[in-house]
Amino acid sequence: MIEINNLTNFRLDKELFTGLAKKALKGENRGTKTVSLAFVSKEEIKKLNNKFRKKNNPTDVLSFKLSEKNFLGEILICPEVVKKNAKKYRTDFEKELMKVFVHGILHLCGYKHEKSQKQAEIMEEKESFYLDGILNNKF
């Protein structure tokens, strides 16, 4: 299950995020868990990135794992930063948005790309797998 809070003017397709969350959580054997997704401003994500990661700049996504029985954690996404990154990486905004959402889910499931190149590769493969499945209706 997913709870979505949009704290920006960004318009989003809740069904898309709900479907993606269901597929990724089920694929990671966490299908009964709830994830909270919030879309926040550039200023807010910068403040939180500084507070929790000691990085004084905005980022596209932050994940906060919680250890409650049925609640996996919270994902914060800044659409403004995602849009900038989509241009930088020459990709579609919606696809980049879905990618960072899956990235956040994988962090909540315990994946850490900062630890090693191998972990980063595993995370990238899983991101591609879930995105490909949703974009090509393979699930």
Short mmCIF file of the C-alpha atoms (twelve columns), coordinates in Angstrom:
data_MODEL
# 
_entry.id   MODEL 
# 
loop_
_atom_site.group_PDB 
_atom_site.id 
_atom_site.type_symbol 
_atom_site.label_atom_id 
_atom_site.label_alt_id 
_atom_site.label_comp_id 
_atom_site.label_asym_id 
_atom_site.label_seq_id 
_atom_site.Cartn_x 
_atom_site.Cartn_y 
_atom_site.Cartn_z 
_atom_site.pdbx_PDB_model_num 
ATOM 1   C CA . MET A 1   0.000  0.000  0.000   1 
ATOM 2   C CA . ILE A 2   1.085  3.571  -0.578  1 
ATOM 3   C CA . GLU A 3   0.125  6.883  1.001   1 
ATOM 4   C CA . ILE A 4   0.769  9.906  -1.226  1 
ATOM 5   C CA . ASN A 5   1.103  13.493 -0.008  1 
ATOM 6   C CA . ASN A 6   1.703  16.167 -2.607  1 
ATOM 7   C CA . LEU A 7   3.060  19.285 -0.911  1 
ATOM 8   C CA . THR A 8   3.873  20.986 -4.231  1 
ATOM 9   C CA . ASN A 9   1.961  22.330 -7.232  1 
ATOM 10  C CA . PHE A 10  3.193  19.342 -9.228  1 
ATOM 11  C CA . ARG A 11  0.400  17.267 -10.775 1 
ATOM 12  C CA . LEU A 12  0.871  13.544 -10.456 1 
ATOM 13  C CA . ASP A 13  -0.691 10.293 -11.566 1 
ATOM 14  C CA . LYS A 14  -1.469 8.534  -8.283  1 
ATOM 15  C CA . GLU A 15  -2.416 5.308  -10.057 1 
ATOM 16  C CA . LEU A 16  1.011  5.137  -11.686 1 
ATOM 17  C CA . PHE A 17  2.814  5.430  -8.345  1 
ATOM 18  C CA . THR A 18  0.404  3.029  -6.667  1 
ATOM 19  C CA . GLY A 19  0.997  0.414  -9.374  1 
ATOM 20  C CA . LEU A 20  4.745  0.878  -9.307  1 
ATOM 21  C CA . ALA A 21  4.836  0.615  -5.512  1 
ATOM 22  C CA . LYS A 22  2.771  -2.584 -5.562  1 
ATOM 23  C CA . LYS A 23  5.035  -4.220 -8.154  1 
ATOM 24  C CA . ALA A 24  8.308  -3.217 -6.516  1 
ATOM 25  C CA . LEU A 25  7.189  -4.077 -2.978  1 
ATOM 26  C CA . LYS A 26  5.812  -7.436 -4.080  1 
ATOM 27  C CA . GLY A 27  9.013  -8.131 -6.031  1 
ATOM 28  C CA . GLU A 28  11.067 -7.394 -2.922  1 
ATOM 29  C CA . ASN A 29  8.836  -9.600 -0.736  1 
ATOM 30  C CA . ARG A 30  7.363  -6.636 1.092   1 
ATOM 31  C CA . GLY A 31  3.945  -6.604 -0.539  1 
ATOM 32  C CA . THR A 32  2.075  -6.152 2.735   1 
ATOM 33  C CA . LYS A 33  4.075  -3.097 3.804   1 
ATOM 34  C CA . THR A 34  2.944  0.517  3.515   1 
ATOM 35  C CA . VAL A 35  5.144  3.235  2.039   1 
ATOM 36  C CA . SER A 36  4.559  6.957  2.393   1 
ATOM 37  C CA . LEU A 37  5.470  9.133  -0.595  1 
ATOM 38  C CA . ALA A 38  5.657  12.913 -0.305  1 
ATOM 39  C CA . PHE A 39  6.454  15.427 -3.016  1 
ATOM 40  C CA . VAL A 40  8.258  18.396 -1.488  1 
ATOM 41  C CA . SER A 41  9.779  21.698 -2.565  1 
ATOM 42  C CA . LYS A 42  13.415 22.264 -3.435  1 
ATOM 43  C CA . GLU A 43  13.860 24.297 -0.262  1 
ATOM 44  C CA . GLU A 44  12.382 21.571 1.940   1 
ATOM 45  C CA . ILE A 45  14.448 18.750 0.470   1 
ATOM 46  C CA . LYS A 46  17.600 20.865 0.754   1 
ATOM 47  C CA . LYS A 47  16.866 21.470 4.435   1 
ATOM 48  C CA . LEU A 48  16.279 17.753 5.070   1 
ATOM 49  C CA . ASN A 49  19.317 16.702 3.031   1 
ATOM 50  C CA . ASN A 50  21.456 18.997 5.170   1 
ATOM 51  C CA . LYS A 51  19.899 17.807 8.430   1 
ATOM 52  C CA . PHE A 52  20.125 14.063 7.772   1 
ATOM 53  C CA . ARG A 53  23.001 13.697 5.300   1 
ATOM 54  C CA . LYS A 54  25.058 16.814 6.061   1 
ATOM 55  C CA . LYS A 55  24.833 17.853 2.391   1 
ATOM 56  C CA . ASN A 56  23.792 21.461 1.930   1 
ATOM 57  C CA . ASN A 57  22.191 21.079 -1.485  1 
ATOM 58  C CA . PRO A 58  18.873 19.865 -2.842  1 
ATOM 59  C CA . THR A 59  18.571 16.249 -3.961  1 
ATOM 60  C CA . ASP A 60  15.988 14.370 -5.986  1 
ATOM 61  C CA . VAL A 61  15.006 11.733 -3.419  1 
ATOM 62  C CA . LEU A 62  15.429 10.912 0.265   1 
ATOM 63  C CA . SER A 63  14.322 7.699  1.967   1 
ATOM 64  C CA . PHE A 64  13.681 7.161  5.654   1 
ATOM 65  C CA . LYS A 65  13.288 3.559  6.770   1 
ATOM 66  C CA . LEU A 66  11.048 3.002  9.776   1 
ATOM 67  C CA . SER A 67  10.869 -0.116 11.857  1 
ATOM 68  C CA . GLU A 68  7.146  -0.326 12.425  1 
ATOM 69  C CA . LYS A 69  5.426  -3.640 11.766  1 
ATOM 70  C CA . ASN A 70  3.470  -2.758 8.608   1 
ATOM 71  C CA . PHE A 71  5.119  0.535  7.656   1 
ATOM 72  C CA . LEU A 72  8.314  0.289  5.606   1 
ATOM 73  C CA . GLY A 73  9.178  3.980  5.533   1 
ATOM 74  C CA . GLU A 74  8.864  7.332  3.819   1 
ATOM 75  C CA . ILE A 75  10.153 8.562  0.479   1 
ATOM 76  C CA . LEU A 76  10.483 12.279 -0.244  1 
ATOM 77  C CA . ILE A 77  10.827 13.404 -3.855  1 
ATOM 78  C CA . CYS A 78  11.503 16.889 -5.174  1 
ATOM 79  C CA . PRO A 79  9.899  17.155 -8.648  1 
ATOM 80  C CA . GLU A 80  11.868 20.332 -9.398  1 
ATOM 81  C CA . VAL A 81  15.208 18.534 -8.950  1 
ATOM 82  C CA . VAL A 82  13.928 15.470 -10.828 1 
ATOM 83  C CA . LYS A 83  12.951 17.707 -13.756 1 
ATOM 84  C CA . LYS A 84  16.423 19.261 -13.812 1 
ATOM 85  C CA . ASN A 85  18.040 15.809 -13.690 1 
ATOM 86  C CA . ALA A 86  15.795 14.520 -16.493 1 
ATOM 87  C CA . LYS A 87  17.124 17.295 -18.742 1 
ATOM 88  C CA . LYS A 88  20.693 16.602 -17.621 1 
ATOM 89  C CA . TYR A 89  20.387 12.855 -18.347 1 
ATOM 90  C CA . ARG A 90  18.332 13.463 -21.512 1 
ATOM 91  C CA . THR A 91  15.417 11.375 -20.374 1 
ATOM 92  C CA . ASP A 92  11.691 11.824 -19.987 1 
ATOM 93  C CA . PHE A 93  10.581 13.579 -16.786 1 
ATOM 94  C CA . GLU A 94  7.963  10.947 -15.906 1 
ATOM 95  C CA . LYS A 95  10.455 8.120  -16.418 1 
ATOM 96  C CA . GLU A 96  13.033 9.858  -14.201 1 
ATOM 97  C CA . LEU A 97  10.354 10.433 -11.569 1 
ATOM 98  C CA . MET A 98  9.451  6.743  -11.559 1 
ATOM 99  C CA . LYS A 99  13.137 5.809  -11.418 1 
ATOM 100 C CA . VAL A 100 13.814 7.876  -8.289  1 
ATOM 101 C CA . PHE A 101 10.669 6.470  -6.675  1 
ATOM 102 C CA . VAL A 102 11.853 2.892  -7.268  1 
ATOM 103 C CA . HIS A 103 15.311 3.975  -6.064  1 
ATOM 104 C CA . GLY A 104 13.705 5.154  -2.823  1 
ATOM 105 C CA . ILE A 105 11.772 1.903  -2.401  1 
ATOM 106 C CA . LEU A 106 14.959 -0.113 -2.886  1 
ATOM 107 C CA . HIS A 107 16.697 1.944  -0.184  1 
ATOM 108 C CA . LEU A 108 13.797 1.185  2.165   1 
ATOM 109 C CA . CYS A 109 14.279 -2.501 1.340   1 
ATOM 110 C CA . GLY A 110 17.900 -2.308 2.475   1 
ATOM 111 C CA . TYR A 111 19.834 -1.699 -0.744  1 
ATOM 112 C CA . LYS A 112 22.748 0.728  -0.445  1 
ATOM 113 C CA . HIS A 113 24.580 1.870  -3.559  1 
ATOM 114 C CA . GLU A 114 27.067 3.892  -1.511  1 
ATOM 115 C CA . LYS A 115 28.698 0.782  -0.008  1 
ATOM 116 C CA . SER A 116 30.241 -0.758 -3.124  1 
ATOM 117 C CA . GLN A 117 30.198 -0.835 -6.902  1 
ATOM 118 C CA . LYS A 118 28.563 -4.276 -6.748  1 
ATOM 119 C CA . GLN A 119 25.690 -2.942 -4.609  1 
ATOM 120 C CA . ALA A 120 25.284 0.001  -7.002  1 
ATOM 121 C CA . GLU A 121 25.054 -2.401 -9.951  1 
ATOM 122 C CA . ILE A 122 22.467 -4.560 -8.180  1 
ATOM 123 C CA . MET A 123 20.376 -1.492 -7.417  1 
ATOM 124 C CA . GLU A 124 20.584 -0.234 -11.012 1 
ATOM 125 C CA . GLU A 125 19.553 -3.653 -12.344 1 
ATOM 126 C CA . LYS A 126 16.544 -3.763 -10.026 1 
ATOM 127 C CA . GLU A 127 15.543 -0.193 -10.941 1 
ATOM 128 C CA . SER A 128 15.675 -1.111 -14.631 1 
ATOM 129 C CA . PHE A 129 13.738 -4.332 -14.043 1 
ATOM 130 C CA . TYR A 130 10.831 -2.614 -12.275 1 
ATOM 131 C CA . LEU A 131 10.741 0.369  -14.648 1 
ATOM 132 C CA . ASP A 132 10.838 -1.876 -17.704 1 
ATOM 133 C CA . GLY A 133 8.038  -3.975 -16.250 1 
ATOM 134 C CA . ILE A 134 5.792  -0.967 -15.664 1 
ATOM 135 C CA . LEU A 135 6.635  0.879  -18.894 1 
ATOM 136 C CA . ASN A 136 6.129  -2.221 -21.031 1 
ATOM 137 C CA . ASN A 137 3.194  -3.692 -19.091 1 
ATOM 138 C CA . LYS A 138 5.124  -6.848 -18.269 1 
ATOM 139 C CA . PHE A 139 3.674  -7.204 -14.782 1 
# 
